[in-house]
Short mmCIF file of C-alpha atoms and ligand atoms in Angstrom, two decimals:
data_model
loop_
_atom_site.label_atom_id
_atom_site.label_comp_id
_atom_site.label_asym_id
_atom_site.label_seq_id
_atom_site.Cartn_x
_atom_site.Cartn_y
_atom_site.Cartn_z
CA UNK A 1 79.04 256.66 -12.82
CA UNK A 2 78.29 259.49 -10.60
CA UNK A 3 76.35 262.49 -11.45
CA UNK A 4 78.63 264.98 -11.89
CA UNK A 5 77.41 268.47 -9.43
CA UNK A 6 77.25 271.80 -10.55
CA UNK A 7 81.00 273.29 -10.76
CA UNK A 8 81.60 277.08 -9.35
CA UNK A 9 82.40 279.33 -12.31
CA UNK A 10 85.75 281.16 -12.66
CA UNK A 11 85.12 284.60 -11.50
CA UNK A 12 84.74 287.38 -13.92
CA UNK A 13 87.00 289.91 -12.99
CA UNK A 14 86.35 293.53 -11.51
CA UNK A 15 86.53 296.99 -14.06
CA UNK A 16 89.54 298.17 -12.32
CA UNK A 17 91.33 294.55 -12.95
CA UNK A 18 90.06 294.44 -16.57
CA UNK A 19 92.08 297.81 -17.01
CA UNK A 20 95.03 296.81 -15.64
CA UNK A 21 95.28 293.69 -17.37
CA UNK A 22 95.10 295.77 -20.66
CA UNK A 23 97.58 297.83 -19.00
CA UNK A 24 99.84 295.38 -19.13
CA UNK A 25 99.32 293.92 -22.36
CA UNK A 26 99.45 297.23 -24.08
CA UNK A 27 95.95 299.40 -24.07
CA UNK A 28 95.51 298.80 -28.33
CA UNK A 29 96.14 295.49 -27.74
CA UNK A 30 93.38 292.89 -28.33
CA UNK A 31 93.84 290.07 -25.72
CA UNK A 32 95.65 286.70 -27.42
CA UNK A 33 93.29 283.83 -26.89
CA UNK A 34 93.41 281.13 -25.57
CA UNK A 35 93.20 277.32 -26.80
CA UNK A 36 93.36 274.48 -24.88
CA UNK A 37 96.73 273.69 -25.13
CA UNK A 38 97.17 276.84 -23.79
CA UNK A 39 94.88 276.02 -20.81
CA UNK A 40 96.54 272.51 -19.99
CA UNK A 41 100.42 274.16 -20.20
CA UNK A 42 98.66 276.54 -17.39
CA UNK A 43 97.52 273.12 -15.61
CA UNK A 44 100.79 271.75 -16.04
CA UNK A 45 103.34 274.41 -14.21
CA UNK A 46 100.50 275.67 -11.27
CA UNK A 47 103.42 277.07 -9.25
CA UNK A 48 104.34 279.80 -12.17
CA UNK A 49 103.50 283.40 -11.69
CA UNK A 50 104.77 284.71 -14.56
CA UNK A 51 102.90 282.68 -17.17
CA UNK A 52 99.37 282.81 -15.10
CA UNK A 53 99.48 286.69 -15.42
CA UNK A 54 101.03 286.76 -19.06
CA UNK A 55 98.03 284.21 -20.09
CA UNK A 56 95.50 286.15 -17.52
CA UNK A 57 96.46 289.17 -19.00
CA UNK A 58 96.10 287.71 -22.64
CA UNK A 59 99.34 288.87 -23.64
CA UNK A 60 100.83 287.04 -26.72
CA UNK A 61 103.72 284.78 -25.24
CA UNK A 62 105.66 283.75 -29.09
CA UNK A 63 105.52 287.69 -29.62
CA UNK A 64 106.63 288.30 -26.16
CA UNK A 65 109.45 285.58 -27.00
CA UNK A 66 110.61 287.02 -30.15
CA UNK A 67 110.75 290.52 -28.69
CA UNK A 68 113.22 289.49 -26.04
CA UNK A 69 115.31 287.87 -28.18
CA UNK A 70 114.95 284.20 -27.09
CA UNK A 71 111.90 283.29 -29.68
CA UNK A 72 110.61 280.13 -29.13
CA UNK A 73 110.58 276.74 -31.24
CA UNK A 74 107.41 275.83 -29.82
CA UNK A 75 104.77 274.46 -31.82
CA UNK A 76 104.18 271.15 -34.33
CA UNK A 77 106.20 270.84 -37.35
CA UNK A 78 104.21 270.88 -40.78
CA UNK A 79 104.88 267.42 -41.51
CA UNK A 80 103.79 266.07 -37.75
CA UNK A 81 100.95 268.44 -38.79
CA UNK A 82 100.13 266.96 -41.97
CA UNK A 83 100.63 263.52 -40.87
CA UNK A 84 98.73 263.89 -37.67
CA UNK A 85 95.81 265.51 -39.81
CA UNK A 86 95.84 262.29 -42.56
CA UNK A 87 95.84 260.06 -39.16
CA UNK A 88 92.48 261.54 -37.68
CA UNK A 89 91.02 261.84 -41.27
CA UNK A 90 91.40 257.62 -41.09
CA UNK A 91 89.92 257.42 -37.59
CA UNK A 92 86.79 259.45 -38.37
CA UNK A 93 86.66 257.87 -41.94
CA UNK A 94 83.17 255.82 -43.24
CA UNK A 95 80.93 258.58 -41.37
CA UNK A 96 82.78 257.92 -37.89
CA UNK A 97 82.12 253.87 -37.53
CA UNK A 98 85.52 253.13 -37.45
CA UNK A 99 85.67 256.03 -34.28
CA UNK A 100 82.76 254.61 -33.23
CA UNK A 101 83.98 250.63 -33.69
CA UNK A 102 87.22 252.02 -30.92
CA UNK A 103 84.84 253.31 -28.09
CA UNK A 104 82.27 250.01 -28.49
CA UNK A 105 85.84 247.71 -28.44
CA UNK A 106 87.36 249.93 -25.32
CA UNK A 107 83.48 250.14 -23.51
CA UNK A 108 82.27 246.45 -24.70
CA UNK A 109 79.13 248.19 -26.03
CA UNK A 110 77.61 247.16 -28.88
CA UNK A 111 78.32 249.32 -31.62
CA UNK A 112 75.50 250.99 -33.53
CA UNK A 113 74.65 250.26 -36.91
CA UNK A 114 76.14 253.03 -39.28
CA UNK A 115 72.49 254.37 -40.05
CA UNK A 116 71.84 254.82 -36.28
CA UNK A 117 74.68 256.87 -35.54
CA UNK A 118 73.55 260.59 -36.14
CA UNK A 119 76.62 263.26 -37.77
CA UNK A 120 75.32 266.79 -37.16
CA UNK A 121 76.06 269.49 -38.93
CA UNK A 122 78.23 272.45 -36.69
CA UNK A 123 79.45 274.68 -39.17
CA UNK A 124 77.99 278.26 -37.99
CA UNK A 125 79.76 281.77 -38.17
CA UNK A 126 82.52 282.95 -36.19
CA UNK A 127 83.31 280.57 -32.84
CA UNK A 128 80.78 282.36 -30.81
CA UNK A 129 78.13 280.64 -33.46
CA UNK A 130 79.41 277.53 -33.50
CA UNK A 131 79.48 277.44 -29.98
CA UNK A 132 76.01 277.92 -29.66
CA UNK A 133 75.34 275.20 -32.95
CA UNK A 134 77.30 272.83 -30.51
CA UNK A 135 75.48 273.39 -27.51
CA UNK A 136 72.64 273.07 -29.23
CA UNK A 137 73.88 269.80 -31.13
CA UNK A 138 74.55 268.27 -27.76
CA UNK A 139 70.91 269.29 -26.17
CA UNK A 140 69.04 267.33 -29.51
CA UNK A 141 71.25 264.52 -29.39
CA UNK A 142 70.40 263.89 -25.81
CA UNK A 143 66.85 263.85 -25.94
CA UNK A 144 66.76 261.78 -29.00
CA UNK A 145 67.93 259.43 -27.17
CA UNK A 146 70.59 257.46 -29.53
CA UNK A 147 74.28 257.58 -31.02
CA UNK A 148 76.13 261.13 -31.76
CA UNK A 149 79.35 261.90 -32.86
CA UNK A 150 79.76 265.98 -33.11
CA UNK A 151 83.11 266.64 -35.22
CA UNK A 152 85.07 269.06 -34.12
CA UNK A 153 82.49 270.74 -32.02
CA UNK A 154 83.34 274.21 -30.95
CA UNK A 155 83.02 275.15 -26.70
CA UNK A 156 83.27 277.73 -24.52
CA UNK A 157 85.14 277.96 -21.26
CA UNK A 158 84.90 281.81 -19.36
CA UNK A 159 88.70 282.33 -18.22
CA UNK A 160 89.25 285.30 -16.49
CA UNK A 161 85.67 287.03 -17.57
CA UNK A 162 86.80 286.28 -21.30
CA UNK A 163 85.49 283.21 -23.06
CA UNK A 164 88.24 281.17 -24.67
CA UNK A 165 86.78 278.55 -27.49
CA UNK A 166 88.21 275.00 -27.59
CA UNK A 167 87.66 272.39 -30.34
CA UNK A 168 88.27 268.81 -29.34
CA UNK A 169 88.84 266.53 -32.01
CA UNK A 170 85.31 264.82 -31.56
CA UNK A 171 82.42 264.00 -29.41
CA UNK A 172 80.65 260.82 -28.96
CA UNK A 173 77.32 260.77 -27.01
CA UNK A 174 75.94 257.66 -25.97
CA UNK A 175 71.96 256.52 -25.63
CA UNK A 176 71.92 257.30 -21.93
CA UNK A 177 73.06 260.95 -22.45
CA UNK A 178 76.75 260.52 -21.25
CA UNK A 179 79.23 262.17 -23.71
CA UNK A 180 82.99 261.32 -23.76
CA UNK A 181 85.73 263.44 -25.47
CA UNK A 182 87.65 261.73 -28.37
CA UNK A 183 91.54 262.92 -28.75
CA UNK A 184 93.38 261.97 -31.27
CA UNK A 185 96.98 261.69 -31.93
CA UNK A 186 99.41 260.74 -34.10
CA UNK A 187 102.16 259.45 -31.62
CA UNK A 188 102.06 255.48 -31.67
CA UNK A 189 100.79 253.06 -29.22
CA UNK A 190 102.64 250.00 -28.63
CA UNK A 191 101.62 246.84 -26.95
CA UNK A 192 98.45 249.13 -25.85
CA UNK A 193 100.74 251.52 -24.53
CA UNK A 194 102.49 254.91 -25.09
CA UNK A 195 105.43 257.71 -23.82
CA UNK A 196 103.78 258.73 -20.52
CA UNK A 197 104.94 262.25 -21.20
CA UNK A 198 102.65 262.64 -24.33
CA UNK A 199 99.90 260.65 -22.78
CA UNK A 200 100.18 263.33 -19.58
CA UNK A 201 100.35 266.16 -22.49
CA UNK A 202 97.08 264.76 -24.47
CA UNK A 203 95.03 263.72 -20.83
CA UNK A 204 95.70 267.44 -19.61
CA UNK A 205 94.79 269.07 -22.72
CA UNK A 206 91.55 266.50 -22.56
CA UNK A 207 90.38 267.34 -19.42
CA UNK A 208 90.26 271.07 -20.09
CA UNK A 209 87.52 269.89 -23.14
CA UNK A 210 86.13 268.02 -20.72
CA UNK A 211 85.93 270.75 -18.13
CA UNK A 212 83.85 273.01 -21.07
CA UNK A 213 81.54 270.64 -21.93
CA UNK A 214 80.71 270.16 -17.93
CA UNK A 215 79.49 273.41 -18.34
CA UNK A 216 77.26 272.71 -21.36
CA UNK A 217 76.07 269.61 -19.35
CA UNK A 218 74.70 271.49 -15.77
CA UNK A 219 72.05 273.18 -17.97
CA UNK A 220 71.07 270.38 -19.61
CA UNK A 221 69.32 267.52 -17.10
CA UNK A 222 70.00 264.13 -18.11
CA UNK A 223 73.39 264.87 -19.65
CA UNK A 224 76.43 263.22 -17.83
CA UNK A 225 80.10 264.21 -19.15
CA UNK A 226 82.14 261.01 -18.53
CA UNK A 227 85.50 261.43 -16.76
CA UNK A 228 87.63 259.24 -19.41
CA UNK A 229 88.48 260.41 -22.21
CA UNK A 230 89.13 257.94 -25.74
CA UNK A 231 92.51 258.26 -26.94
CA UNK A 232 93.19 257.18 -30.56
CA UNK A 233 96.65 256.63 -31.41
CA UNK A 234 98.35 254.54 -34.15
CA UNK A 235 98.68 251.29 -33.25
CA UNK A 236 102.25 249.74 -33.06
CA UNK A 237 104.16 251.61 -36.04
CA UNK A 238 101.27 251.44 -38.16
CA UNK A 239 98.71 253.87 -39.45
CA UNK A 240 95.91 251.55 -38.22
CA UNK A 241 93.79 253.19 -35.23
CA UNK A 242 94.17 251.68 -31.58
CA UNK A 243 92.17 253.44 -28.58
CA UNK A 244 92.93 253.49 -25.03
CA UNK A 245 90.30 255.13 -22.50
CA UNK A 246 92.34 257.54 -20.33
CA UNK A 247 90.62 258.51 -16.61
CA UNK A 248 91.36 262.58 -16.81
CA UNK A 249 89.97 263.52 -13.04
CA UNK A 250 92.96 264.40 -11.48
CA UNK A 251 94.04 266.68 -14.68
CA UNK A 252 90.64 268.33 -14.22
CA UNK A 253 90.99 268.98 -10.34
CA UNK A 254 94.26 270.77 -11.34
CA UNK A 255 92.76 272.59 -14.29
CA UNK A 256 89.87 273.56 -12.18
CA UNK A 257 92.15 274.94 -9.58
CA UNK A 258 94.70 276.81 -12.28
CA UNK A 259 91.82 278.58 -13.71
CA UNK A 260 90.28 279.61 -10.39
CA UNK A 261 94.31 280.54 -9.56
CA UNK A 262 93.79 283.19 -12.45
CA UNK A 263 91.45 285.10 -10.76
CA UNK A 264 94.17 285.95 -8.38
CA UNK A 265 95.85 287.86 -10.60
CA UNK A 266 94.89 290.73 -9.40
CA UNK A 267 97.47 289.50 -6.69
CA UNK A 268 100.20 289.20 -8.61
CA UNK A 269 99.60 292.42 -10.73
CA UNK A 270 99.04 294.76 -7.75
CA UNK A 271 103.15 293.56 -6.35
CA UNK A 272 104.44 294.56 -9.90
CA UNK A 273 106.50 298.20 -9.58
CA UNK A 274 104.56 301.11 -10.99
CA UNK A 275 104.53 301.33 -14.83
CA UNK A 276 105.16 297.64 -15.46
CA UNK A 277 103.80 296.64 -18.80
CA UNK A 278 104.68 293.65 -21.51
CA UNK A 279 103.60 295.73 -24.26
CA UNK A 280 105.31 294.64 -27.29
CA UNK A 281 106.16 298.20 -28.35
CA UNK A 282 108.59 298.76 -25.58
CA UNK A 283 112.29 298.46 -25.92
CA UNK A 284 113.49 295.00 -25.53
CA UNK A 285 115.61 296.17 -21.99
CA UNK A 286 112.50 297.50 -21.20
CA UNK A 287 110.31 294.05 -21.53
CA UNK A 288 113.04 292.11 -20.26
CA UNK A 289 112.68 294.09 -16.68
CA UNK A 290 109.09 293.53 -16.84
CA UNK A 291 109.07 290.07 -17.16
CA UNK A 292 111.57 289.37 -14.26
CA UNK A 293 109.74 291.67 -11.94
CA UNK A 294 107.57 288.43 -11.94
CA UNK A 295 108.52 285.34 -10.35
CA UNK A 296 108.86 282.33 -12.70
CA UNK A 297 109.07 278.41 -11.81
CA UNK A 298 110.88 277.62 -14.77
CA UNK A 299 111.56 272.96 -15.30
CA UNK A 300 112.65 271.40 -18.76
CA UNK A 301 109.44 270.60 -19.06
CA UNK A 302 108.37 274.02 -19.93
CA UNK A 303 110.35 273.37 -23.20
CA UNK A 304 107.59 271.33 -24.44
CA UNK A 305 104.61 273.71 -23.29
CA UNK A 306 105.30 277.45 -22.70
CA UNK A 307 106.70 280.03 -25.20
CA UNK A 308 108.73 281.97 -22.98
CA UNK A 309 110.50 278.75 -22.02
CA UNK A 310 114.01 279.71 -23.93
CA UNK A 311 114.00 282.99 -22.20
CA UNK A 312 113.15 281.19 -18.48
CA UNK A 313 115.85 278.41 -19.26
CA UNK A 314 118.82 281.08 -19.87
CA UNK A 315 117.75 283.22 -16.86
CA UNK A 316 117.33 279.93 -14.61
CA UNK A 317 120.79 278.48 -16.07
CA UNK A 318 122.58 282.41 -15.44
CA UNK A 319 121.18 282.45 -11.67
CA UNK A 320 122.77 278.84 -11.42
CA UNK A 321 119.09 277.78 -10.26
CA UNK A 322 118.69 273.90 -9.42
CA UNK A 323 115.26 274.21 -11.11
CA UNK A 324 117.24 274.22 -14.39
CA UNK A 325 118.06 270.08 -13.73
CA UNK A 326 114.50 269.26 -13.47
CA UNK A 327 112.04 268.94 -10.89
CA UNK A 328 113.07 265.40 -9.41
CA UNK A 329 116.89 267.05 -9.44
CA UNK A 330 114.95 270.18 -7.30
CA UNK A 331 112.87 267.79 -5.06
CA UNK A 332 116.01 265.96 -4.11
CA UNK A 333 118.48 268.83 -2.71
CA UNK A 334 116.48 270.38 -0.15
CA UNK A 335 117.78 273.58 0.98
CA UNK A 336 120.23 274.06 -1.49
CA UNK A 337 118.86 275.96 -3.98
CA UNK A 338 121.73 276.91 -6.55
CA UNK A 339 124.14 275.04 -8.57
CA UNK A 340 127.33 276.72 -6.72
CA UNK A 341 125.58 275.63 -3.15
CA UNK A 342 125.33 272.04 -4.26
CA UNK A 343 128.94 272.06 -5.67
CA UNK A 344 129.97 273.78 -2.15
CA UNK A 345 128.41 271.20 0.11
CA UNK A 346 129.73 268.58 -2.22
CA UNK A 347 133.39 270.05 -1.57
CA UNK A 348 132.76 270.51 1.97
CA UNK A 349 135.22 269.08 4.55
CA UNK A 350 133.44 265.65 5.81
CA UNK A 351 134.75 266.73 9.22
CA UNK A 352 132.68 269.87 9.37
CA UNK A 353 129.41 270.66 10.76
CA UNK A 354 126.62 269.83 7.94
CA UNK A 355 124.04 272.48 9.01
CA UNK A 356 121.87 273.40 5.90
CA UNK A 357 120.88 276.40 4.55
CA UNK A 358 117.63 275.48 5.73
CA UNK A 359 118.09 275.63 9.09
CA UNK A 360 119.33 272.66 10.14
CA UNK A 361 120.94 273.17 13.38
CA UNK A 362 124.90 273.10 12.93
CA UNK A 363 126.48 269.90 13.65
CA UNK A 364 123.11 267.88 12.73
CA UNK A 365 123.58 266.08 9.57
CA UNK A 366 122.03 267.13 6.91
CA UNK A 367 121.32 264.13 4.53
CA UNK A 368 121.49 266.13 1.57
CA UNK A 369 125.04 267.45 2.58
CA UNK A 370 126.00 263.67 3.40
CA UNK A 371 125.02 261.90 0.64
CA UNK A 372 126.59 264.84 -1.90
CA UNK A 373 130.04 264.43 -0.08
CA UNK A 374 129.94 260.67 -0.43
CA UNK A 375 128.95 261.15 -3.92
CA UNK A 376 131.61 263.42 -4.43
CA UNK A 377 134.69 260.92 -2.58
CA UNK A 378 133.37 258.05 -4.56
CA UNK A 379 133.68 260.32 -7.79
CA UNK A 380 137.35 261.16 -6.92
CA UNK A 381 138.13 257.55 -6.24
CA UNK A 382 136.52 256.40 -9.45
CA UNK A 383 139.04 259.01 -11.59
CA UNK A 384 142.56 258.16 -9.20
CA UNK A 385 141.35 254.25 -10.24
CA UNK A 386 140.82 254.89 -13.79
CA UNK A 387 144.41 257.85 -14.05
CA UNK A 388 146.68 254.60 -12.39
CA UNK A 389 145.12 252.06 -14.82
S1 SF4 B 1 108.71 278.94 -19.50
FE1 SF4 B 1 108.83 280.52 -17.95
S2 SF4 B 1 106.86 281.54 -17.99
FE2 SF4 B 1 106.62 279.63 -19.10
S3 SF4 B 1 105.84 278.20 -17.55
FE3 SF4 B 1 108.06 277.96 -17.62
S4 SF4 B 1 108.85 279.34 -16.05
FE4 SF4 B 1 106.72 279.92 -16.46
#
C-alpha cells in the first residue's frame, strides 16, 4: 500500500465569517455539532447549498425542522438501536478475538493469540480528553510494534475552524503500524453481500473516520491509515458476525472536497438578503423565508440523511421540480426541468418543432421531447386496447 501524503487542512475561517455564522444561527446560540453521520450526509448531496451553510453555520437542522412545521422522522428507532447495540456487543465479545478472527479471515493474516492483542484503556474526560487518550493510544500501539484494537476511540476532525469529534465503532492496528476502521452494523449480509444503499451509507460515514485518523497518522511516522474499511454485518439472517472489507477512497475524495466546500461559505452567506438568520426564536414565516433564500438540491435520498428533508420534499413537490422523482428521473430529462414541462412536451403535437428549453435550435429534435411523445402515444394505445377489451 502506498504511503498516504500529508492532506491540506480545512481552513479555519476569518473573525468576520465566525460572526456571521453566529449571526445566522442566532448570537446565544452554541453551534450544534457535528458527528459523522452528519459529515457523510454532507458528502452525500455536494451540490446542496442550503445544508452546507446550515451545517457550516452549526445550526441545529431537527430544531430547524420542527420549527417550520415539517419535523423530521430522521434517526434509528430504539429497537434497531437496541438490537444494533446487542449485535456489536457479540462482535467485540471475548476481549475483541472474535473482531479480530473477521479482519485475519478477510486479510488471510494470521490472527494473534488473545494474550497478544493489546485493549487500551480510552476513557478520559469530556471528548476533547479522550481525543487526546486516543491519539495517544494510537502513537504507543505503533511503536510497540504488535496487535491493537482501540474501542470506540474518540477523533477529531477541524470543520470549519471548529473541531467536530467522531467515534468509530473500533480500531484495529496491525504490527506494521497500518490501522483500519471497523464499522459495524446490524443490517444483514447475504451470500457475502448487502443493500448497496446501506453499504454506500456505512462506506461514506467510514471514510469520514478514516479521513480523522489520517490526521492523527501525518504526525506520527510509521503509521499508515489503510483505505478499506472492515464491515461487520450479520451474516445471512443470523446474529452470527460476517465481515466484508469495503475500499472507501472515492467516499474520502468527496468528503475531502465537501469539507474544503465549507469553507466557501462565506460565499453563500455574503448572497443571503440583509438580516437573514435561522435563529430558532424567529417566527416560523420568518424562518421559512430564510431558508428558501438559499438554494437547495433536494433527491429522495435526502429522506434517509438530512433533517430538513420533509420541508425540501414539499417545497420541491409545490414547485413541480423533477428533482422530486429522483436523480436518475433528473439526469434523464435534460432541459426540462418541471413536472408541467415534461407533461407539456409529452402532449406536444408530434408534428411540431421539438426545440428544447435548452436551446436546442427549433425544428432539431430533441431526444428527450421524442422519446416522451412516443412514450406518451404508446400509453394512449395501451388504455384504447385495454377500454375495447
Ligand atoms: S433535505 Fe434539503 S437541505 Fe437537506 S440535503 Fe436535501 S435539499 Fe439539502
Amino acid at each position: 500500500m502506498p504511503r498516504q501524503t500529508p492532506q491540506p487542512s480545512t481552513p479555519a475561517p476569518t473573525t468576520a465569517l465566525r460572526q456571521r455564522l453566529a449571526e445566522l444561527r442566532g448570537p446565544a446560540v452554541p453551534p450544534h455539532p457535528l458527528d459523522a453521520r452528519a459529515l457523510a450526509a454532507l458528502a452525500a448531496n455536494p451540490g446542496c447549498e442550503r445544508r452546507a451553510l446550515l451545517d457550516g453555520a452549526g445550526v441545529d437542522k431537527a430544531a430547524l425542522a420542527a420549527a417550520l412545521g415539517s419535523p423530521s422522522a430522521f434517526g434509528q428507532s430504539q429497537f434497531a438501536f437496541v438490537r444494533g447495540n446487542a449485535f456489536e456487543a457479540k462482535v467485540k465479545a471475548d476481549g475483541g478475538t472474535e473482531l479480530l478472527r473477521l479482519w485475519c479471515e478477510r486479510t488471510g493474516c494470521e490472527p494473534p493469540a488473545a494474550d497478544d492483542l493489546s485493549l487500551p484503556e480510552l476513557s478520559a474526560a469530556g471528548p476533547e480528553g479522550r481525543a487526546a487518550r486516543t491519539a495517544l493510544a494510537l502513537r504507543e500501539a505503533t511503536a510497540a510494534g504488535g496487535w491493537s484494537l482501540l474501542n470506540h476511540p474518540m477523533l477529531a476532525l477541524e470543520v470549519a475552524g471548529s473541531p467536530a469529534y467522531l467515534e468509530p465503532d473500533a480500531v484495529v492496528v496491525q504490527p506494521d503500524g497500518r490501522w483500519t476502521v471497523v464499522e459495524i452494523k446490524s443490517f444483514p449480509m447475504i451470500d457475502d453481500s448487502a443493500d448497496a444503499a446501506k453499504v454506500g451509507a456505512a462506506a461514506r460515514q467510514a471514510a469520514v473516520y478514516v479521513l480523522a485518523l489520517q490526521r492523527v497518522a501525518e504526525r506520527l511516522p510509521g503509521a499508515e491509515v489503510n483505505h478499506s474499511v472492515l464491515l461487520v454485518c450479520p451474516k445471512d439472517f443470523s446474529n452470527l458476525p460476517t465481515a466484508s472489507l469495503v475500499d472507501v477512497r472515492k467516499q474520502l475524495s468527496v468528503t475531502r472536497r465537501q469539507l474544503a466546500r465549507l469553507t466557501r461559505v462565506e460565499d453563500i452567506a455574503a448572497a443571503l438578503p440583509d438580516g437573514t438568520t435561522f435563529d430558532l426564536e424567529r417566527p416560523a414565516d420568518e424562518l421559512t423565508a430564510a431558508v428558501e433564500s438559499v438554494d437547495a438540491a433536494y433527491a429522495p435520498d435526502c429522506l434517509a440523511a438530512c433533517e430538513l428533508a420533509f420541508h425540501c420534499r414539499e417545497r420541491a413537490r409545490a414547485a413541480g421540480a423533477v428533482q422530486a422523482l429522483g436523480r436518475g428521473v433528473r439526469g434523464e430529462l435534460g432541459g426540462l426541468t418541471t413536472i408541467g414541462a415534461v407533461l407539456a412536451a409529452a402532449e406536444s403535437d408530434a408534428d411540431a418543432p421539438t426545440g428544447s428549453p435548452a436551446g436546442r435550435p427549433a425544428g432539431e429534435t430533441d431526444p428527450t421531447v421524442a422519446a416522451l411523445r412516443r412514450a406518451a402515444a404508446l400509453r394512449a394505445e395501451a388504455l384504447e386496447a385495454a377500454a375495447c377489451r
